[in-house]
GROMACS .gro file of N, CA, C and O in nm:
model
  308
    1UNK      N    1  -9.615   0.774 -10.882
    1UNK     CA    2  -9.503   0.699 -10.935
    1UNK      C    3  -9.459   0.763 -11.066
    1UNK      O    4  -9.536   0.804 -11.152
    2UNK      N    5  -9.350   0.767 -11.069
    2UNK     CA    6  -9.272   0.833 -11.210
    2UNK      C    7  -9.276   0.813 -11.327
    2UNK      O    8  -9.387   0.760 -11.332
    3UNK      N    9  -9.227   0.813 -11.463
    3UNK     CA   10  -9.217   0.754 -11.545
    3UNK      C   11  -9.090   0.618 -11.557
    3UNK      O   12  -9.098   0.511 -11.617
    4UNK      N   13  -8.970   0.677 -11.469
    4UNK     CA   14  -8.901   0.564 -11.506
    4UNK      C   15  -8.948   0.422 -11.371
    4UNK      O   16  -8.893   0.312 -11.363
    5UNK      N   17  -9.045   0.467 -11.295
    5UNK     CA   18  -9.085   0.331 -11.207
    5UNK      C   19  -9.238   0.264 -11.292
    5UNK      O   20  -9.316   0.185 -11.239
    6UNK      N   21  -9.247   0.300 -11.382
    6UNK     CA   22  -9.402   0.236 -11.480
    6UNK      C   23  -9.357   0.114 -11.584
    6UNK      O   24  -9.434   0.055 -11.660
    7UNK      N   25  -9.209   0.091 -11.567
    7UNK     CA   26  -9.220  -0.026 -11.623
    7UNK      C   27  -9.051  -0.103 -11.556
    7UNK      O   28  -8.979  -0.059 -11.466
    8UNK      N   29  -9.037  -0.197 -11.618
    8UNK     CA   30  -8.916  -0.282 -11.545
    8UNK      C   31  -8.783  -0.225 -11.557
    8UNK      O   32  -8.682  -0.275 -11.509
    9UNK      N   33  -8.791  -0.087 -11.643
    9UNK     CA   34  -8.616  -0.026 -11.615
    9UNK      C   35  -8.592   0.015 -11.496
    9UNK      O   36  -8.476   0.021 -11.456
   10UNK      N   37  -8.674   0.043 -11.435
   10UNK     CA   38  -8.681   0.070 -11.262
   10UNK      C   39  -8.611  -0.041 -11.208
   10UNK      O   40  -8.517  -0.015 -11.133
   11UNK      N   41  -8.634  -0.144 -11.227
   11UNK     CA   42  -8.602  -0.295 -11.175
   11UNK      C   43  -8.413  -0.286 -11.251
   11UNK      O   44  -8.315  -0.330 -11.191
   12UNK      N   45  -8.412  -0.247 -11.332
   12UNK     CA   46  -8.218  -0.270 -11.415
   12UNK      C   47  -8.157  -0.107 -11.335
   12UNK      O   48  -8.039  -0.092 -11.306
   13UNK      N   49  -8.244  -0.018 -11.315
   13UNK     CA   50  -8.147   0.048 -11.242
   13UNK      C   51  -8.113   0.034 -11.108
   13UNK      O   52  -8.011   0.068 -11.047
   14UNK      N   53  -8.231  -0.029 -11.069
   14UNK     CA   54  -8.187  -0.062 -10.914
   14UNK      C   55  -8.098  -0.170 -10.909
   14UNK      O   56  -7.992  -0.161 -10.848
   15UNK      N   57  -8.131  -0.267 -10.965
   15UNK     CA   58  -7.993  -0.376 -10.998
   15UNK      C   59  -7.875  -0.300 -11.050
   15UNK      O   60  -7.778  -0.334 -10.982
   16UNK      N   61  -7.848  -0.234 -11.118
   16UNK     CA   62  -7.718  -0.159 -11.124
   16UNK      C   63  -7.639  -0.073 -11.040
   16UNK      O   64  -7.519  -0.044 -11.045
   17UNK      N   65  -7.770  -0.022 -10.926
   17UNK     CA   66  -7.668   0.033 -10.826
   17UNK      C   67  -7.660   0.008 -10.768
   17UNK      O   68  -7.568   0.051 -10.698
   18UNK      N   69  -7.756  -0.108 -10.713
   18UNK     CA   70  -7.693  -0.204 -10.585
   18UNK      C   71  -7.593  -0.290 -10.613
   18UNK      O   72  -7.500  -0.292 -10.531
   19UNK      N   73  -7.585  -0.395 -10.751
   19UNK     CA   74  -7.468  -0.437 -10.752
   19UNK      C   75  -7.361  -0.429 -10.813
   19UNK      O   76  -7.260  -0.499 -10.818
   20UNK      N   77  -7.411  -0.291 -10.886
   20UNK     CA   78  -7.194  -0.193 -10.917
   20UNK      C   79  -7.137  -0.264 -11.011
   20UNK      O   80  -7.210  -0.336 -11.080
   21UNK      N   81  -7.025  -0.262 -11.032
   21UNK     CA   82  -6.949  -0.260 -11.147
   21UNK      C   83  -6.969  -0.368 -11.270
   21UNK      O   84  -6.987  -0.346 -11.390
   22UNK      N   85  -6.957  -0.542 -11.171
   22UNK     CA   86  -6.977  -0.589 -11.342
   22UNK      C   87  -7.141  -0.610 -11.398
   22UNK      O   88  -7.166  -0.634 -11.516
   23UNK      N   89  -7.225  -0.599 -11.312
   23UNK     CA   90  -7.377  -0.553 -11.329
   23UNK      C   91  -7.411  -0.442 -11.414
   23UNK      O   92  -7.502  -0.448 -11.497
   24UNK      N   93  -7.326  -0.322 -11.392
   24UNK     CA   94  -7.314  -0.230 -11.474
   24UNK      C   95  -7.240  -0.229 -11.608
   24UNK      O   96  -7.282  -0.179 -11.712
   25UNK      N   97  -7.115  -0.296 -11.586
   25UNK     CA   98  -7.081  -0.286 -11.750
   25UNK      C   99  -7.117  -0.370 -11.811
   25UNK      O  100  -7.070  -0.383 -11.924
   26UNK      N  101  -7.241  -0.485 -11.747
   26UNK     CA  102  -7.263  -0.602 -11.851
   26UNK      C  103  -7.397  -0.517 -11.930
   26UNK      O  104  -7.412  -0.492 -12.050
   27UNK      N  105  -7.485  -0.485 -11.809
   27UNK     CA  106  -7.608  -0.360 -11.893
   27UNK      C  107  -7.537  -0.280 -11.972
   27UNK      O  108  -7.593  -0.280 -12.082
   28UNK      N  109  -7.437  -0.207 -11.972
   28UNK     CA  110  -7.349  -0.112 -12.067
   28UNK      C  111  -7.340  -0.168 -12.181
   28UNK      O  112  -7.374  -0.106 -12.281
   29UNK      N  113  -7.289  -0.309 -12.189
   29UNK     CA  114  -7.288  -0.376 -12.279
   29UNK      C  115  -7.415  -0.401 -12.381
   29UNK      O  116  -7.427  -0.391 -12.503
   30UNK      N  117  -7.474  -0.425 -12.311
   30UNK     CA  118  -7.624  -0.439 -12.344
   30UNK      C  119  -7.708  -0.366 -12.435
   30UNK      O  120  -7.792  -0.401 -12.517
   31UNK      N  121  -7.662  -0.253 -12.398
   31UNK     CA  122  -7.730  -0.148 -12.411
   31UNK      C  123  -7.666  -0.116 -12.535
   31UNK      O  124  -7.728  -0.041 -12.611
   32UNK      N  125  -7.535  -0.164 -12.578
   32UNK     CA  126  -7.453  -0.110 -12.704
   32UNK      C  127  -7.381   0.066 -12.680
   32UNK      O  128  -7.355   0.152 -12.765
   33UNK      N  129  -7.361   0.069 -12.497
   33UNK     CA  130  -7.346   0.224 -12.514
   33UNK      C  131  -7.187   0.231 -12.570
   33UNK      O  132  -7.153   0.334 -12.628
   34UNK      N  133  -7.118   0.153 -12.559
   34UNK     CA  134  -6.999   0.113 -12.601
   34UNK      C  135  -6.946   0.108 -12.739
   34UNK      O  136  -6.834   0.105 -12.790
   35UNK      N  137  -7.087   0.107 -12.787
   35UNK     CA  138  -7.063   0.065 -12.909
   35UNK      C  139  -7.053  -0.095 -12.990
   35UNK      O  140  -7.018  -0.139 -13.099
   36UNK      N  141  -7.105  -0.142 -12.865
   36UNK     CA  142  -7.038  -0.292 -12.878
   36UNK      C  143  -7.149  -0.349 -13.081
   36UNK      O  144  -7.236  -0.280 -13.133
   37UNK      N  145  -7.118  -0.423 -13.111
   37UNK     CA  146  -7.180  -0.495 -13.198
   37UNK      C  147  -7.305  -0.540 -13.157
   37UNK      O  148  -7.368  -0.517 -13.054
   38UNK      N  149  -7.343  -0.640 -13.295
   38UNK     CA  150  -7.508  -0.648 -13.217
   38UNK      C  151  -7.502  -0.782 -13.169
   38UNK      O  152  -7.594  -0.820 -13.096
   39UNK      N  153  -7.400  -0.869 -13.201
   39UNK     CA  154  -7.386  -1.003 -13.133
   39UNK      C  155  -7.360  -0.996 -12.977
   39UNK      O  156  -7.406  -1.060 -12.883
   40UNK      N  157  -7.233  -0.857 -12.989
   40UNK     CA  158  -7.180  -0.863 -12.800
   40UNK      C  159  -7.299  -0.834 -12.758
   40UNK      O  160  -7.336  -0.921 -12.679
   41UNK      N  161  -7.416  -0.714 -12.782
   41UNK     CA  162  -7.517  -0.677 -12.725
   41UNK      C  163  -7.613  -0.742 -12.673
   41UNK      O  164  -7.663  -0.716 -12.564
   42UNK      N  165  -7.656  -0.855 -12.765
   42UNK     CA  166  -7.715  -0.913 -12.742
   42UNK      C  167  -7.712  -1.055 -12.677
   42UNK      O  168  -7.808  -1.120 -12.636
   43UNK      N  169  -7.537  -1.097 -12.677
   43UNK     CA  170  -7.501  -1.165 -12.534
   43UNK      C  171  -7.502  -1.111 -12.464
   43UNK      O  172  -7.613  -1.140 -12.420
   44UNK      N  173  -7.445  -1.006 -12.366
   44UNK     CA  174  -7.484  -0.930 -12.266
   44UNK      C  175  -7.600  -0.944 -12.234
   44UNK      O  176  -7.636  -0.990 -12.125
   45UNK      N  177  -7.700  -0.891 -12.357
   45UNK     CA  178  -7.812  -0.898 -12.269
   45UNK      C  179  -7.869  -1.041 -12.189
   45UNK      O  180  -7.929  -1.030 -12.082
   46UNK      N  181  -7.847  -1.155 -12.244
   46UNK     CA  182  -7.883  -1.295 -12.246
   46UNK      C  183  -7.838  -1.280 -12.112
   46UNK      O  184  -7.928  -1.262 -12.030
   47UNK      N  185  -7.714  -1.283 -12.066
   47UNK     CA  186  -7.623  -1.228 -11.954
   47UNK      C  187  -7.683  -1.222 -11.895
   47UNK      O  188  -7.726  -1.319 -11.834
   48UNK      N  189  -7.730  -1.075 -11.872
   48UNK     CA  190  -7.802  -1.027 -11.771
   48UNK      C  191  -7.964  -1.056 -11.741
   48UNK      O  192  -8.019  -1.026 -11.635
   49UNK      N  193  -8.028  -1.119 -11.854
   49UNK     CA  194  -8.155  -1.182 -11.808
   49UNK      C  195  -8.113  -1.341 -11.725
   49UNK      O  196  -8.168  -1.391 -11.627
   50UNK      N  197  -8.018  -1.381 -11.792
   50UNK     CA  198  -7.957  -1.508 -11.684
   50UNK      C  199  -7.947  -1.488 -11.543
   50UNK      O  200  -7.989  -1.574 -11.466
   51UNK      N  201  -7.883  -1.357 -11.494
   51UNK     CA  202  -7.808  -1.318 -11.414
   51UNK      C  203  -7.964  -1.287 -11.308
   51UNK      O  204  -8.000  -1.348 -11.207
   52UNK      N  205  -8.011  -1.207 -11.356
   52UNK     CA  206  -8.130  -1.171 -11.328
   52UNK      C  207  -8.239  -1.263 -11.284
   52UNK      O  208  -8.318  -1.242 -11.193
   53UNK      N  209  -8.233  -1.368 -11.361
   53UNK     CA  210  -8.385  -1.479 -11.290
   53UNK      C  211  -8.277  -1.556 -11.195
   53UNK      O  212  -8.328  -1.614 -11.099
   54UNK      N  213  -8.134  -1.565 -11.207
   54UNK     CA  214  -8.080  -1.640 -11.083
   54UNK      C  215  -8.068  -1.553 -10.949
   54UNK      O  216  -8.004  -1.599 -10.854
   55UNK      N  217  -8.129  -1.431 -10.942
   55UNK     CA  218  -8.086  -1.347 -10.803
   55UNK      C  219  -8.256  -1.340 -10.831
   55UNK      O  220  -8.282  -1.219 -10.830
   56UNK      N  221  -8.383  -1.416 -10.856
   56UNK     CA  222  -8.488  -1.363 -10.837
   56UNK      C  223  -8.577  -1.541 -10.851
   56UNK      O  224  -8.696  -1.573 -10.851
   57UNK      N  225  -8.466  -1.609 -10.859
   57UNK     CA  226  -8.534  -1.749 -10.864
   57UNK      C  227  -8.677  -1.802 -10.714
   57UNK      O  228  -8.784  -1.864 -10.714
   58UNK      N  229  -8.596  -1.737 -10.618
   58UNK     CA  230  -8.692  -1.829 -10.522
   58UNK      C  231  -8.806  -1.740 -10.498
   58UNK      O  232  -8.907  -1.762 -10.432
   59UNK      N  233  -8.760  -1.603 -10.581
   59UNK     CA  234  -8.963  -1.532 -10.577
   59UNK      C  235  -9.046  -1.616 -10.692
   59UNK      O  236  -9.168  -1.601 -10.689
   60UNK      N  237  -9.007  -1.677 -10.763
   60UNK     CA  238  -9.068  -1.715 -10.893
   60UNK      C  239  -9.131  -1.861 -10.861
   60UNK      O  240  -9.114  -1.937 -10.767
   61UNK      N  241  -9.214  -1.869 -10.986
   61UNK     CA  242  -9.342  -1.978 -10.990
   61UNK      C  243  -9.276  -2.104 -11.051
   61UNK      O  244  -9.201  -2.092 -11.148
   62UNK      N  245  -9.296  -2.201 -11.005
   62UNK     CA  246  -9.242  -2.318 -11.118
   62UNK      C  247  -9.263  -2.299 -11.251
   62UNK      O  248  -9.187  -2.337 -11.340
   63UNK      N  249  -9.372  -2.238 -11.266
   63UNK     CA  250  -9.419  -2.176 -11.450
   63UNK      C  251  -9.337  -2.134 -11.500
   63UNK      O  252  -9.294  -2.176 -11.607
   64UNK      N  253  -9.267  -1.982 -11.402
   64UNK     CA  254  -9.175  -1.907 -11.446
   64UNK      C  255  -9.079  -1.945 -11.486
   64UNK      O  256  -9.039  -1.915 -11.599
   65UNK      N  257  -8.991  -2.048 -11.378
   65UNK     CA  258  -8.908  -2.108 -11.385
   65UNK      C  259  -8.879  -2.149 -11.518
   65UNK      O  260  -8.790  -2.105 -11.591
   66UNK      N  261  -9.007  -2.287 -11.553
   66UNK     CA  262  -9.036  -2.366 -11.655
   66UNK      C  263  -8.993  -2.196 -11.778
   66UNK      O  264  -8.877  -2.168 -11.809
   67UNK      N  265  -9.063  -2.150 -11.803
   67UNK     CA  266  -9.049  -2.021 -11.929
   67UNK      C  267  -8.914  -1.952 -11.866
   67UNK      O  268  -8.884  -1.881 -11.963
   68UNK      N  269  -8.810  -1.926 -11.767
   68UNK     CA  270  -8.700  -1.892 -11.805
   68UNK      C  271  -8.622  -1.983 -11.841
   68UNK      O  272  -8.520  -1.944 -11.897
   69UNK      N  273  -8.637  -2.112 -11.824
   69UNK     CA  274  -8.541  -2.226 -11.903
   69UNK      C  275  -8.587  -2.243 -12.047
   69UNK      O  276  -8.500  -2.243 -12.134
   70UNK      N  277  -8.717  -2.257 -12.081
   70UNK     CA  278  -8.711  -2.243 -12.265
   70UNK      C  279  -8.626  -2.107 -12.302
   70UNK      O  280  -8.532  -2.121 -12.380
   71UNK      N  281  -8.650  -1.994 -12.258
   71UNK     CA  282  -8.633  -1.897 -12.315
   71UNK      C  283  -8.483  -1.939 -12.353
   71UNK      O  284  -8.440  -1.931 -12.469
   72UNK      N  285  -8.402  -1.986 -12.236
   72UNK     CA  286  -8.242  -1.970 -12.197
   72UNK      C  287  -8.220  -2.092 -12.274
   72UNK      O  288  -8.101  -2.100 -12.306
   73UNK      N  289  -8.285  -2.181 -12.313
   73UNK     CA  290  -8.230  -2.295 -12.397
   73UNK      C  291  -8.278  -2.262 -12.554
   73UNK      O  292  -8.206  -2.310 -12.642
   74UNK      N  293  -8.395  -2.183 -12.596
   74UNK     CA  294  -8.391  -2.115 -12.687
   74UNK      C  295  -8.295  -2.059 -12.741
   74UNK      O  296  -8.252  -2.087 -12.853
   75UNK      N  297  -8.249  -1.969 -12.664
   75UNK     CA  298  -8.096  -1.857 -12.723
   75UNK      C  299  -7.997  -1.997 -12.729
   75UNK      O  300  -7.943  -1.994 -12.840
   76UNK      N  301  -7.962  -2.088 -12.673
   76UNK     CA  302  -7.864  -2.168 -12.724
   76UNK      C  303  -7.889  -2.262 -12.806
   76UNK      O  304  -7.796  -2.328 -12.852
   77UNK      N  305  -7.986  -2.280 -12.832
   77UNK     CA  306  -7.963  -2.351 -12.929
   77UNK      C  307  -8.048  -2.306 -13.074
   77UNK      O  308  -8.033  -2.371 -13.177
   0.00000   0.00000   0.00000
C-alpha cells in the first residue's frame, strides 16, 4: 500500500473523483487552494465533513453517529 492510501486522504480523493465537481471545489475550498480565507476554508471544510458522514451514515455506529453530531453542533454553536 502507498503512501497516499496510509491514511484518510485516500478516502477525499476517492470522494473527489467519484463525485466531481461540487465535491471537488468544496475540498478546493478547503484546502485554501484558491486562496480562499481562513473562515471560507474552514466552512468548506465543516462542509465536507457534513457531507461526508451523510454519504457514510449507515456504515457508522450509533457512537459515531452520537460524536458526529457534537462535533457538528460544536462548530455551530
Amino acid at each position: 500500500m502507498g503512501p497516499a492510501r496510509s491514511s484518510e486522504n485516500h478516502l477525499w480523493h476517492l470522494l473527489a473523483d467519484r463525485l466531481g465537481g461540487a465535491w471537488r471545489d468544496a475540498q478546493s475550498a478547503a484546502l485554501a487552494a484558491g486562496g480562499e480565507d481562513p473562515r471560507s476554508s474552514s466552512a468548506a471544510a465543516i462542509e465536507l465533513f457534513r457531507a461526508a458522514c451523510a454519504l457514510f451514515d449507515a456504515h457508522m455506529t450509533d457512537e459515531q453517529r452520537r460524536i458526529v453530531r457534537h462535533a457538528l453542533a460544536a462548530e455551530s454553536g
